[in-house]
């Protein structure tokens, strides 16, 4: 039976979704099957990244709901062979309808608990997109990745990861979250730390391909590296952070101590520049947004863990903020600086804090010239 709903188009794919679905924000379970229009960007990124890999891939969309991501990948990524899995029979009826709607011969539905699917089958690419925290599903998703596979994980539990529910973060991620202007970079790096620790239990390491915060969620794509040495290398990239909101001092330490009390976080890179350079926004559901983020990610200073925010500097020096683009240009005369993707008013730089504050005072519109 064809389920009822409305037809939408994302990228070059038609998708039947329940009429009553989330349009903005984190999305809530409205009917029997979940769909959130705002996650179109998240699905665009999957298509762009998998296309950029440029090779044939077996794909498992572990929690596919309507199968929106699965059918987009099957339809828009050459060489993809997709299994769209969900535990809900209502979801599977949407998946089947969407496979038929797009006449896809390289996509099949699967009506299983993802834990049992990945106990039996493994794939080149596994996508994990649950409600809330991915932690209860990570081990099975890792099992479901073939040797040197790629794992993509979404976390929508931003309140714990970004420090609004620190107790929950400690419980779920065994990490102390950081609040304030570092909270989103921190949340993303806690998610990545948790993934690195899970992978290490299987003697596997990870190399991030792309990791970001957008809208209301964190998302990371990692290339799995095989072997105990790779696992040890990934674990060596975990560390603790000092973030003093009075002095704005930030620093990292491999060990937890009185000053470095936040974390552990992933302190390695977020992105792979090669993959980013091959990603293209053409044909995506929102080309402008995809292009904007591709540029932010490509230009971000990925050797730096710490972000600064214009408002943070402004309230610290008690002077009005300059325009961020002008300030970035000014900073680049003195060192290296670029905007960060986590917030429009945030940036990363290699300029030491003392010098940065002096430059901010000098460049503020309030400065006496
Ligand atoms: C947030 S929705 C997925 C959204 C989807 N990826 C998209 O882009 O529209 C989470 C889905 O996970 C499914 N789910 C929950 N637990 C599951 C499990 N153990 N195995 C498989 N699917 C599960 C739910 O039925 C729900 O459809």
JSON list of C-alpha atoms and ligand atoms in Angstrom, two decimals, residues 32-36 39 43 61-69 85-88 91 112-115 127 129-131 137, ligand 1:
[
{"chain": "A", "resi": 32, "resn": "UNK", "atom": "CA", "xyz": [4.51, 7.51, 12.75]},
{"chain": "A", "resi": 33, "resn": "UNK", "atom": "CA", "xyz": [7.46, 8.35, 10.48]},
{"chain": "A", "resi": 34, "resn": "UNK", "atom": "CA", "xyz": [10.00, 11.12, 11.01]},
{"chain": "A", "resi": 35, "resn": "UNK", "atom": "CA", "xyz": [10.95, 13.70, 8.43]},
{"chain": "A", "resi": 36, "resn": "UNK", "atom": "CA", "xyz": [12.60, 17.10, 8.94]},
{"chain": "A", "resi": 39, "resn": "UNK", "atom": "CA", "xyz": [17.87, 18.37, 7.44]},
{"chain": "A", "resi": 43, "resn": "UNK", "atom": "CA", "xyz": [21.53, 15.19, 3.27]},
{"chain": "A", "resi": 61, "resn": "UNK", "atom": "CA", "xyz": [21.46, 4.10, 5.95]},
{"chain": "A", "resi": 62, "resn": "UNK", "atom": "CA", "xyz": [21.00, 2.50, 9.38]},
{"chain": "A", "resi": 63, "resn": "UNK", "atom": "CA", "xyz": [18.02, 4.61, 10.50]},
{"chain": "A", "resi": 64, "resn": "UNK", "atom": "CA", "xyz": [16.49, 5.69, 7.25]},
{"chain": "A", "resi": 65, "resn": "UNK", "atom": "CA", "xyz": [12.95, 6.80, 8.32]},
{"chain": "A", "resi": 66, "resn": "UNK", "atom": "CA", "xyz": [11.34, 7.83, 4.97]},
{"chain": "A", "resi": 67, "resn": "UNK", "atom": "CA", "xyz": [14.54, 6.78, 3.19]},
{"chain": "A", "resi": 68, "resn": "UNK", "atom": "CA", "xyz": [15.12, 10.39, 2.11]},
{"chain": "A", "resi": 69, "resn": "UNK", "atom": "CA", "xyz": [18.90, 10.17, 2.48]},
{"chain": "A", "resi": 85, "resn": "UNK", "atom": "CA", "xyz": [17.04, 0.28, 6.93]},
{"chain": "A", "resi": 86, "resn": "UNK", "atom": "CA", "xyz": [14.56, 1.14, 9.63]},
{"chain": "A", "resi": 87, "resn": "UNK", "atom": "CA", "xyz": [13.02, -0.67, 12.59]},
{"chain": "A", "resi": 88, "resn": "UNK", "atom": "CA", "xyz": [9.58, 0.78, 11.91]},
{"chain": "A", "resi": 91, "resn": "UNK", "atom": "CA", "xyz": [8.99, 3.84, 7.75]},
{"chain": "A", "resi": 112, "resn": "UNK", "atom": "CA", "xyz": [15.47, -4.60, 10.85]},
{"chain": "A", "resi": 113, "resn": "UNK", "atom": "CA", "xyz": [16.88, -3.49, 14.13]},
{"chain": "A", "resi": 114, "resn": "UNK", "atom": "CA", "xyz": [20.19, -1.91, 13.07]},
{"chain": "A", "resi": 115, "resn": "UNK", "atom": "CA", "xyz": [22.00, -3.90, 15.77]},
{"chain": "A", "resi": 127, "resn": "UNK", "atom": "CA", "xyz": [25.22, 6.44, 8.10]},
{"chain": "A", "resi": 129, "resn": "UNK", "atom": "CA", "xyz": [21.27, 9.42, 12.12]},
{"chain": "A", "resi": 130, "resn": "UNK", "atom": "CA", "xyz": [19.26, 8.68, 15.27]},
{"chain": "A", "resi": 131, "resn": "UNK", "atom": "CA", "xyz": [16.95, 10.80, 17.40]},
{"chain": "A", "resi": 137, "resn": "UNK", "atom": "CA", "xyz": [24.23, 2.74, 18.40]},
{"chain": "B", "resi": 1, "resn": "LIG", "atom": "C1", "xyz": [15.93, 10.76, 13.19]},
{"chain": "B", "resi": 1, "resn": "LIG", "atom": "S1", "xyz": [15.13, 9.48, 12.35]},
{"chain": "B", "resi": 1, "resn": "LIG", "atom": "C2", "xyz": [16.12, 9.29, 10.91]},
{"chain": "B", "resi": 1, "resn": "LIG", "atom": "C3", "xyz": [15.98, 10.38, 9.90]},
{"chain": "B", "resi": 1, "resn": "LIG", "atom": "C4", "xyz": [16.50, 10.05, 8.53]},
{"chain": "B", "resi": 1, "resn": "LIG", "atom": "N1", "xyz": [17.89, 9.61, 8.56]},
{"chain": "B", "resi": 1, "resn": "LIG", "atom": "C5", "xyz": [16.34, 11.26, 7.58]},
{"chain": "B", "resi": 1, "resn": "LIG", "atom": "O1", "xyz": [17.35, 11.79, 7.04]},
{"chain": "B", "resi": 1, "resn": "LIG", "atom": "O2", "xyz": [15.20, 11.68, 7.37]},
{"chain": "B", "resi": 1, "resn": "LIG", "atom": "C6", "xyz": [15.54, 8.05, 13.29]},
{"chain": "B", "resi": 1, "resn": "LIG", "atom": "C7", "xyz": [14.94, 6.75, 12.76]},
{"chain": "B", "resi": 1, "resn": "LIG", "atom": "O3", "xyz": [15.59, 5.67, 13.46]},
{"chain": "B", "resi": 1, "resn": "LIG", "atom": "C8", "xyz": [14.69, 4.58, 13.53]},
{"chain": "B", "resi": 1, "resn": "LIG", "atom": "N2", "xyz": [15.22, 3.66, 14.56]},
{"chain": "B", "resi": 1, "resn": "LIG", "atom": "C9", "xyz": [15.24, 3.81, 15.91]},
{"chain": "B", "resi": 1, "resn": "LIG", "atom": "N3", "xyz": [15.86, 2.77, 16.50]},
{"chain": "B", "resi": 1, "resn": "LIG", "atom": "C10", "xyz": [16.26, 1.94, 15.49]},
{"chain": "B", "resi": 1, "resn": "LIG", "atom": "C11", "xyz": [17.00, 0.73, 15.48]},
{"chain": "B", "resi": 1, "resn": "LIG", "atom": "N4", "xyz": [17.41, 0.14, 16.60]},
{"chain": "B", "resi": 1, "resn": "LIG", "atom": "N5", "xyz": [17.25, 0.16, 14.28]},
{"chain": "B", "resi": 1, "resn": "LIG", "atom": "C12", "xyz": [16.82, 0.74, 13.13]},
{"chain": "B", "resi": 1, "resn": "LIG", "atom": "N6", "xyz": [16.13, 1.90, 13.09]},
{"chain": "B", "resi": 1, "resn": "LIG", "atom": "C13", "xyz": [15.86, 2.50, 14.26]},
{"chain": "B", "resi": 1, "resn": "LIG", "atom": "C14", "xyz": [13.37, 5.24, 13.84]},
{"chain": "B", "resi": 1, "resn": "LIG", "atom": "O4", "xyz": [12.29, 4.39, 13.46]},
{"chain": "B", "resi": 1, "resn": "LIG", "atom": "C15", "xyz": [13.45, 6.53, 12.99]},
{"chain": "B", "resi": 1, "resn": "LIG", "atom": "O5", "xyz": [12.81, 6.34, 11.75]}
]
